[in-house]
Short mmCIF file of C-alpha atoms in Angstrom, two decimals:
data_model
loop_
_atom_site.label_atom_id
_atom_site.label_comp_id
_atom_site.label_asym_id
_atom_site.label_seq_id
_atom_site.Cartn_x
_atom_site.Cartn_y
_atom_site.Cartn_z
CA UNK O 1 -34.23 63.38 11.00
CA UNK O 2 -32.94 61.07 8.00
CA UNK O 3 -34.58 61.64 4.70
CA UNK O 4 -36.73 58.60 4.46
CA UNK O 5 -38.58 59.98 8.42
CA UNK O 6 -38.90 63.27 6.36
CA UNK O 7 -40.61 61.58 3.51
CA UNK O 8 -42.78 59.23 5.54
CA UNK O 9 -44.12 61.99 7.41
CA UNK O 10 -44.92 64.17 4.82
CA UNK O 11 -47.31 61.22 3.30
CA UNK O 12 -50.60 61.35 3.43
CA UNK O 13 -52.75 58.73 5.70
CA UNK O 14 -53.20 55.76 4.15
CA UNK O 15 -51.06 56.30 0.90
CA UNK O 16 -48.81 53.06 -0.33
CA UNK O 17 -45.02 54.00 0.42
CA UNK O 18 -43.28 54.70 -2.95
CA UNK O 19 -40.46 52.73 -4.53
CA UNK O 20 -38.09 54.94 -3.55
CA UNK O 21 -39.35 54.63 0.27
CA UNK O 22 -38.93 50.57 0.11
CA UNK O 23 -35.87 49.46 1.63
CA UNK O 24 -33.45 47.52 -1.16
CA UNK O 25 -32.56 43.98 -1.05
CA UNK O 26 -29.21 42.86 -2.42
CA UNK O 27 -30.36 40.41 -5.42
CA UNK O 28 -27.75 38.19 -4.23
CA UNK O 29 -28.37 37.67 -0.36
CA UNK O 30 -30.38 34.39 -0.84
CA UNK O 31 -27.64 33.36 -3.52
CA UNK O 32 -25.00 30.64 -2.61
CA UNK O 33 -21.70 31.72 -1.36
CA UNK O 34 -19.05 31.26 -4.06
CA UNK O 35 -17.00 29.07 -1.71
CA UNK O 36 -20.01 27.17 -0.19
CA UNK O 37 -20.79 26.15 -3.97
CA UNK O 38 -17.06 25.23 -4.80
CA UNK O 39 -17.17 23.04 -1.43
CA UNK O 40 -21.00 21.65 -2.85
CA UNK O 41 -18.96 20.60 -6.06
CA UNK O 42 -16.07 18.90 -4.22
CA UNK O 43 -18.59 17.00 -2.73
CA UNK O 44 -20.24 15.84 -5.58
CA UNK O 45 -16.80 15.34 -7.06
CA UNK O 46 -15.31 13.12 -4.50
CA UNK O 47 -18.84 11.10 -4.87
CA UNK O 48 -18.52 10.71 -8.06
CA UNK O 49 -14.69 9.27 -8.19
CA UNK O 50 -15.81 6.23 -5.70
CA UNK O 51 -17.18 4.70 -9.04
CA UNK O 52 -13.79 4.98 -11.18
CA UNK O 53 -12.13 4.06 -7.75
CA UNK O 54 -14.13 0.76 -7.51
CA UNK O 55 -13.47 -0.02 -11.37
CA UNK O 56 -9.76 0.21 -10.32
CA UNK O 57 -9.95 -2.89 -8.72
CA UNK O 58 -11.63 -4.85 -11.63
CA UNK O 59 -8.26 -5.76 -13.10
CA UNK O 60 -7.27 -7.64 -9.97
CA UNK O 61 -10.73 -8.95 -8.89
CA UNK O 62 -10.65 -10.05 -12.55
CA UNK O 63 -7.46 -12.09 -12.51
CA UNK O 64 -8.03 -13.21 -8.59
CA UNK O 65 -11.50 -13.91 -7.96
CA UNK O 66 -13.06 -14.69 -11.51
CA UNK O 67 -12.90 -18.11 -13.87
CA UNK O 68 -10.54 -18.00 -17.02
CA UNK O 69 -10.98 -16.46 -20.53
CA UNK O 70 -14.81 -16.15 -19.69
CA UNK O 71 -15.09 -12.15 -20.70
CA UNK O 72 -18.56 -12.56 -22.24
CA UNK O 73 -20.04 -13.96 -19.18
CA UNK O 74 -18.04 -12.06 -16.36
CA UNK O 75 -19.68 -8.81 -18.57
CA UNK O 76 -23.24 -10.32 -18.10
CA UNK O 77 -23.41 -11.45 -14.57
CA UNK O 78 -22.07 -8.09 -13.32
CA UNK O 79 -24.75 -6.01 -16.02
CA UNK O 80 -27.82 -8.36 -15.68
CA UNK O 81 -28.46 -9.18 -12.21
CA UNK O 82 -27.30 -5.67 -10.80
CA UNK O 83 -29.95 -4.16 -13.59
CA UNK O 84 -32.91 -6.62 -12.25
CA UNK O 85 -31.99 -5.82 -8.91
CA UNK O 86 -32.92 -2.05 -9.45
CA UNK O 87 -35.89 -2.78 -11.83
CA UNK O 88 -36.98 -4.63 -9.10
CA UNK O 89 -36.14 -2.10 -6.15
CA UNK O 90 -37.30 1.13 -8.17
CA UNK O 91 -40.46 -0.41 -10.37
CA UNK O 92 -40.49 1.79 -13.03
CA UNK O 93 -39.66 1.67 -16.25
CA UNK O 94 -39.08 3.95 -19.67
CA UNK O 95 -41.74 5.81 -21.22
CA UNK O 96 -41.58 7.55 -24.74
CA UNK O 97 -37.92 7.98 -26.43
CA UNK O 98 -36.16 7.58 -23.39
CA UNK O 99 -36.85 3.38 -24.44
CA UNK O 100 -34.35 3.58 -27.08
CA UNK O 101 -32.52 6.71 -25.29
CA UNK O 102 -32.09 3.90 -22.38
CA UNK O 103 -30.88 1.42 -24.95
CA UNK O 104 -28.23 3.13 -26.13
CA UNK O 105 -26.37 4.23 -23.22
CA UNK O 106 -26.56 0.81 -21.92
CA UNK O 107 -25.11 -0.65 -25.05
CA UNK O 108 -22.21 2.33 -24.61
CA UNK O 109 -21.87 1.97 -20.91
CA UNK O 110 -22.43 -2.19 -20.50
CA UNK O 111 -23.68 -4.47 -23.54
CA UNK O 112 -20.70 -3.26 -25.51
CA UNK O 113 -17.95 -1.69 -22.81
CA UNK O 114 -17.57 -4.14 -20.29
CA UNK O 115 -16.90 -7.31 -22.54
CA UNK O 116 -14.30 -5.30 -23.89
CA UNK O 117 -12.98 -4.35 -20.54
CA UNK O 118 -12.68 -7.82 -19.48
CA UNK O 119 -11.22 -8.76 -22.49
CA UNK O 120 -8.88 -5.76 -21.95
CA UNK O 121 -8.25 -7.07 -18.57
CA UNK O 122 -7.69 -10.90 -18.98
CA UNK O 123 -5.10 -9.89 -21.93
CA UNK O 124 -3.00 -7.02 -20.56
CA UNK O 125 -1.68 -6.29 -17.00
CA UNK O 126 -4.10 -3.77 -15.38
CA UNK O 127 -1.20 -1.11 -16.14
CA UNK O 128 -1.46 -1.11 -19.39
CA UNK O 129 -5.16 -1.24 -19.42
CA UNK O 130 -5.06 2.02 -17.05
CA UNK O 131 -3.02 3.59 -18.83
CA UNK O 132 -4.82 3.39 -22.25
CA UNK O 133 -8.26 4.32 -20.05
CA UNK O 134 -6.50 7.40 -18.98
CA UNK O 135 -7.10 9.02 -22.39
CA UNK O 136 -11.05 9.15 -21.85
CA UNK O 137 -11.16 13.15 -20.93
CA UNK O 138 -8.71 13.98 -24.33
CA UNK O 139 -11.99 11.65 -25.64
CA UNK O 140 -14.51 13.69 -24.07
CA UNK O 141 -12.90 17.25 -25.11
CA UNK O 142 -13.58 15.64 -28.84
CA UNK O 143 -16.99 14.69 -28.52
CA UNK O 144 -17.70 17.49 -26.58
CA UNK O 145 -17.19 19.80 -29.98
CA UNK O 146 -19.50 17.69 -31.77
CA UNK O 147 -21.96 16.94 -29.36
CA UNK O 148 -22.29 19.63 -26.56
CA UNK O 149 -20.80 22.65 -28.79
CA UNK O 150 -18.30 22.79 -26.14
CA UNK O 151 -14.63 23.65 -26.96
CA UNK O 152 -12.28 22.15 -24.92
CA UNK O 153 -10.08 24.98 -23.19
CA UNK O 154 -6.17 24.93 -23.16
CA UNK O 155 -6.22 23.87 -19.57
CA UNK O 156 -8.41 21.15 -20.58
CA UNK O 157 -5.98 19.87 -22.73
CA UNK O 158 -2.99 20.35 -20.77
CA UNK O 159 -4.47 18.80 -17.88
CA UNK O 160 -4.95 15.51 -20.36
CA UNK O 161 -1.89 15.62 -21.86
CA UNK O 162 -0.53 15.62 -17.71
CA UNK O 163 -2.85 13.19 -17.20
CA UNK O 164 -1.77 10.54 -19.80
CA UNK O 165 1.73 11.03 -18.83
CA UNK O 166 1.51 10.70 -15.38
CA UNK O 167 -0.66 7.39 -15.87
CA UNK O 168 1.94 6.07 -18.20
CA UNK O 169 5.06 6.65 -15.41
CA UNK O 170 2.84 5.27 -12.35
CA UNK O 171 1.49 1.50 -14.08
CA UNK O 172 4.06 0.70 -17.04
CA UNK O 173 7.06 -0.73 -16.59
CA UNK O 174 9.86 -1.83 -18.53
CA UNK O 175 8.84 -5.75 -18.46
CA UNK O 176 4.69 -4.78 -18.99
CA UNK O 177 3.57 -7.13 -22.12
CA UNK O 178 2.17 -5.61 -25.00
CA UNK O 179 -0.83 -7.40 -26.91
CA UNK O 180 -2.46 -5.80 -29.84
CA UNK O 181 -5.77 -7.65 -29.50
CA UNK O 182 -5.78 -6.32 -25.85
CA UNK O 183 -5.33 -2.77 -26.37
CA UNK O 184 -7.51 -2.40 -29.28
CA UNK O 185 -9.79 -3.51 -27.33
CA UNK O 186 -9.30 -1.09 -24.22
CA UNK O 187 -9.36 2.26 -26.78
CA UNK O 188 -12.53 0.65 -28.25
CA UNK O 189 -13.72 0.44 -24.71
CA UNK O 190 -12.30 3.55 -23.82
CA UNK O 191 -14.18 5.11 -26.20
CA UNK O 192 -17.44 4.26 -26.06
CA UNK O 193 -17.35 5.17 -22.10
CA UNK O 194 -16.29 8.91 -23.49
CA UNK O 195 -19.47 9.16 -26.31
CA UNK O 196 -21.84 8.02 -23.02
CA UNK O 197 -20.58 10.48 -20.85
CA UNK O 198 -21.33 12.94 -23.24
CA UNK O 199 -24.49 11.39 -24.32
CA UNK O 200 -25.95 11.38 -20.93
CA UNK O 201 -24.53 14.95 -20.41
CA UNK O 202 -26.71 16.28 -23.51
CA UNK O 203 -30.16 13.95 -22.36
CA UNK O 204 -29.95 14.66 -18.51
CA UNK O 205 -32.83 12.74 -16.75
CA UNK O 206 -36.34 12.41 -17.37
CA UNK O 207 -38.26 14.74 -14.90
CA UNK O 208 -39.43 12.59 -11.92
CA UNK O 209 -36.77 9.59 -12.65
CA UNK O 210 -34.41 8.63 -9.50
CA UNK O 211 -30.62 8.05 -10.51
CA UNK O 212 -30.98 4.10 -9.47
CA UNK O 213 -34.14 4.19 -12.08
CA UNK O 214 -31.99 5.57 -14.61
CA UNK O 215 -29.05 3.15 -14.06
CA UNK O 216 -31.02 0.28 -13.81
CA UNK O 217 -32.57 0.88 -16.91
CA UNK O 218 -29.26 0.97 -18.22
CA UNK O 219 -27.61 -1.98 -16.73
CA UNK O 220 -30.87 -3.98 -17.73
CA UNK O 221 -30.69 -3.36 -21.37
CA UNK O 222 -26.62 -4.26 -21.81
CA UNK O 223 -27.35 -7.23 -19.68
CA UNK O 224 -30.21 -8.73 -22.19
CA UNK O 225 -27.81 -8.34 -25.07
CA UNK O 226 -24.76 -9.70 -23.50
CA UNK O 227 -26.73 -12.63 -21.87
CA UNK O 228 -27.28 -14.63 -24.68
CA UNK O 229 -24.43 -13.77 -26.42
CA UNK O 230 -22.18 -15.16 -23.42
CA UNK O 231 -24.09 -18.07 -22.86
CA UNK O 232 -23.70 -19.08 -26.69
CA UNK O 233 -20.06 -18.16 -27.51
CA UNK O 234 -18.82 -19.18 -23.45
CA UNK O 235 -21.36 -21.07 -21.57
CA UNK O 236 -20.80 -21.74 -17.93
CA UNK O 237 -17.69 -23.22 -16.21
CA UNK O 238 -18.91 -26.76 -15.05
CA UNK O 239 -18.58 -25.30 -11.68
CA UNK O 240 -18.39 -21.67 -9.98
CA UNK O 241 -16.47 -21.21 -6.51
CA UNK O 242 -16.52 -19.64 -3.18
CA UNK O 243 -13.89 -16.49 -4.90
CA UNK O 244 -16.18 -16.62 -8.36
CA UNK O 245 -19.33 -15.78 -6.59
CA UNK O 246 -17.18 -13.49 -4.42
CA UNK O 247 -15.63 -11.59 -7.00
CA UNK O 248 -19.06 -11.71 -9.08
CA UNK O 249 -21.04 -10.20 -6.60
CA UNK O 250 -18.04 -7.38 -5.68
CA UNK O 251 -18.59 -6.93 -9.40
CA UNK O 252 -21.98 -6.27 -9.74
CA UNK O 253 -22.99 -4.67 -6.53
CA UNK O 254 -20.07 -2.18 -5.62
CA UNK O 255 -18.31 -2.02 -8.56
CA UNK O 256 -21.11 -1.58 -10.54
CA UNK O 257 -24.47 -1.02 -9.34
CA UNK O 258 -23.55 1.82 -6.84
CA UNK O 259 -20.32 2.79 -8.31
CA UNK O 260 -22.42 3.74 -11.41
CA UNK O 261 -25.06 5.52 -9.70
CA UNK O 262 -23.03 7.88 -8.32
CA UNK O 263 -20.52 8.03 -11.55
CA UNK O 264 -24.36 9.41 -13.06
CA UNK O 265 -24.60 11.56 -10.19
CA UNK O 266 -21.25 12.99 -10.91
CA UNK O 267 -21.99 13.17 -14.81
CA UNK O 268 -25.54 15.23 -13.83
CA UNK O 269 -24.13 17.90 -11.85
CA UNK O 270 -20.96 18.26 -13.01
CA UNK O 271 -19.37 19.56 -16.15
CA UNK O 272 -18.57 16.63 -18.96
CA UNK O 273 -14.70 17.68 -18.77
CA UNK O 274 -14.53 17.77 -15.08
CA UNK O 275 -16.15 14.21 -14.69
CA UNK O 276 -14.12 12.64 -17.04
CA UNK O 277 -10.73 13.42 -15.23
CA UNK O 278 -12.35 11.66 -11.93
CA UNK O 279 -11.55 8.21 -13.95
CA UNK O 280 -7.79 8.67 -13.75
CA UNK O 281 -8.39 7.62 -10.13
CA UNK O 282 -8.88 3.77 -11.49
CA UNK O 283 -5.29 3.76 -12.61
CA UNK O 284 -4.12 5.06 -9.25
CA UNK O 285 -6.19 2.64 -7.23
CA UNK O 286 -4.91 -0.01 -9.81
CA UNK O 287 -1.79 0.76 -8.74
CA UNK O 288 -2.27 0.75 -5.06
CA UNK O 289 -4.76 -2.38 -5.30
CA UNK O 290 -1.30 -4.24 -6.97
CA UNK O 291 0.43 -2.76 -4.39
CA UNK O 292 -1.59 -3.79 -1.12
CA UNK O 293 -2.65 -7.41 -3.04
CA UNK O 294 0.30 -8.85 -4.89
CA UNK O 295 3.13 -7.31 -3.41
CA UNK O 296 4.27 -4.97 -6.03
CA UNK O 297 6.34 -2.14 -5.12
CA UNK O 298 6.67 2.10 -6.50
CA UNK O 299 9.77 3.31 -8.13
CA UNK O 300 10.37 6.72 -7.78
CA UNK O 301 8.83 7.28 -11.31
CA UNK O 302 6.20 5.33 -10.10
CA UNK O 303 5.71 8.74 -7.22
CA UNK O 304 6.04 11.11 -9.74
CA UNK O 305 3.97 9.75 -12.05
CA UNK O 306 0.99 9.65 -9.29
CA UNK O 307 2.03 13.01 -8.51
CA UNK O 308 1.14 14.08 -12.05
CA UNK O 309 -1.93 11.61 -11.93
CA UNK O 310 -3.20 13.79 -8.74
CA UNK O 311 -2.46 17.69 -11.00
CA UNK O 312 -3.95 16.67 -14.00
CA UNK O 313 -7.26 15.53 -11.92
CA UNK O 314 -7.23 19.09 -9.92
CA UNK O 315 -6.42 20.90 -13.09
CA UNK O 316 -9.63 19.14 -14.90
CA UNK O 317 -11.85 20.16 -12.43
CA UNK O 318 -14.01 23.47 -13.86
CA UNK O 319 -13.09 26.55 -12.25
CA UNK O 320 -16.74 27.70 -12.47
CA UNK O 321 -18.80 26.42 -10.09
#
C-alpha cells in the first residue's frame, strides 16, 4: 500500500483531501514546446519577408512598367488608392491619439519614404539602392537605444556589419553609377523606414484593430499628403498605358497593400532587430528579379556575397523565442 492509499484511508468521511494528497501538475505542461514556438516564429518570419521580397522588385517594375521622372506621383497612386481600398474594406477608422499616432507612421512609412524611394530608384541602378537599404537593422539597433531601451547585442551588430557586406558584393559592380542626389535620398529613405519600425514596435495596436485597419490607416494618411503635392509639382502624363496601369496596380496591391500588412504582422510579433534583417531579402530578390528580367548574370562574388546576404539574415533572427 503506497503512502497516499495509507493517507486516504486514514481520513475521515467526508473531509477535503489535503494539499499534500492532490496530485501535482507540472506548471509547464500546457506551455508551448520550445521548438514548436521557434517553428511558430519561422512562420511568422518567412510571412513577414514576402513584403521586403515584393519591394525587391520595385526597382525594376519602376524602370519597366512605370512613366519617366514621375516619383511624386508613382508614390501617390501606390499609397492612396491601396489606403481607400482598406478604409473601404475594414470601415473603421482612428479614435483618440492613435489619429496623429496614425499620421505619423504613415508620413515615415509612405507620405515621406516612398517618394524618396522612387526617386532613389529612377536615379541609381536598383544595386546601389539595395545596397544602401541594407543598412536599415545597423538603423534599428540605434533607435532601438533611444526608443525601446534596447541595446543592440554583439551578434546584432555583427550580423549587420555581414549583412552590409554581403549586399555590397551581390548588387555593385565595378561599372554601377554613383549619383549623390540618389543616394542621399535612399539613406534618407532608409531611415525613416528604421524610426517606423521602431515606432510601431513601441505603440503596438490598438486593442480590437485588425492589421489591414491599421495599415490602411497608414497608407491613407501618406497618400493625402503626397496627392496634392504630386499633382502640383508632376501632374499626369498626357496618357497612362497598358504596363503603367500594370505596374501601378502591382505597386499598390502586392507590393504594397499586402506586402505591408504582413511586414506589420512581422513587426508585431517579432523582435525590432529580427524584423529588420528580413529586408535584406529586397536586395537579393533585386538581384534575382535583374537576373530572371534583363538578363544579367552572378559573378562568383556575386554567390558569395548572397551567401553572406543569407548568414547575416539567420544570424539577426532572436535566439529567444
Amino acid at each position: 500500500m503506497s503512502a497516499s492509499e495509507s493517507t486516504a484511508e486514514h481520513r475521515p468521511s467526508g473531509a477535503q483531501p489535503s494539499a499534500q494528497d492532490l496530485p501535482t501538475q507540472d506548471p509547464t505542461a500546457n506551455a508551448p514546446s520550445p521548438r514548436r514556438s521557434v517553428r511558430a516564429a519561422a512562420g511568422i518570419a518567412a510571412l513577414a519577408a514576402i513584403g521586403p521580397a515584393t519591394w525587391g522588385t520595385t526597382y525594376v517594375t519602376t524602370t519597366e512598367l512605370l512613366p519617366p521622372d514621375r516619383p511624386l506621383l508613382a508614390a501617390a497612386l501606390r499609397a492612396l488608392p491601396a489606403g481607400l481600398i482598406l478604409l473601404a474594406l475594414t470601415r473603421r477608422l482612428p479614435r483618440g491619439d492613435w489619429w496623429w499616432k496614425a499620421a505619423v507612421l504613415g508620413l515615415l512609412n509612405f507620405g515621406a519614404f516612398f517618394p524618396l524611394l522612387f526617386f532613389g530608384a529612377y536615379r541609381l541602378p536598383g544595386g546601389v539602392a539595395s545596397t544602401i537599404s541594407a543598412v536599415m537593422p545597423l538603423l534599428v539597433a540605434g533607435f532601438g537605444i533611444g526608443v525601446l531601451k534596447v541595446r543592440p547585442t554583439r551578434r546584432t551588430l555583427i550580423a549587420g556589419l555581414v549583412g552590409v557586406v554581403g549586399v555590397g558584393l551581390l548588387v555593385l559592380r565595378g561599372s554601377a553609377a554613383v549619383d549623390a542626389t540618389g543616394i542621399a535620398a535612399m539613406l534618407a529613405a532608409t531611415t525613416l523606414m528604421a524610426l517606423a519600425v521602431v515606432l510601431s514596435k513601441r505603440w503596438g495596436r490598438p486593442e480590437g484593430v485588425s492589421l489591414l485597419t491599421l495599415t490602411g490607416w497608414q497608407l491613407t494618411a501618406g497618400g493625402l499628403v503626397l496627392a496634392p503635392i504630386a499633382l502640383t509639382a508632376e501632374g499626369l502624363p498626357d496618357h497612362f498605358t497598358g504596363a503603367n496601369l500594370a505596374g501601378y496596380a502591382y505597386l499598390g496591391i502586392i507590393g504594397t497593400a499586402i506586402a505591408y500588412a504582413l511586414w506589420f504582422r512581422g513587426i508585431e510579433r517579432l523582435p525590432a532587430s529580427s524584423v529588420s534583417f528580413l529586408g535584406l531579402t529586397n536586395p537579393v530578390v533585386a538581384t534575382l528579379a535583374g537576373l530572371l528580367l534583363l538578363g544579367q548574370t552572378l559573378t562568383p562574388w556575386q554567390l558569395g556575397g548572397l551567401a553572406l546576404v543569407l548568414t547575416s539574415v539567420l544570424l539577426g533572427q532572436s535566439r529567444r523565442a
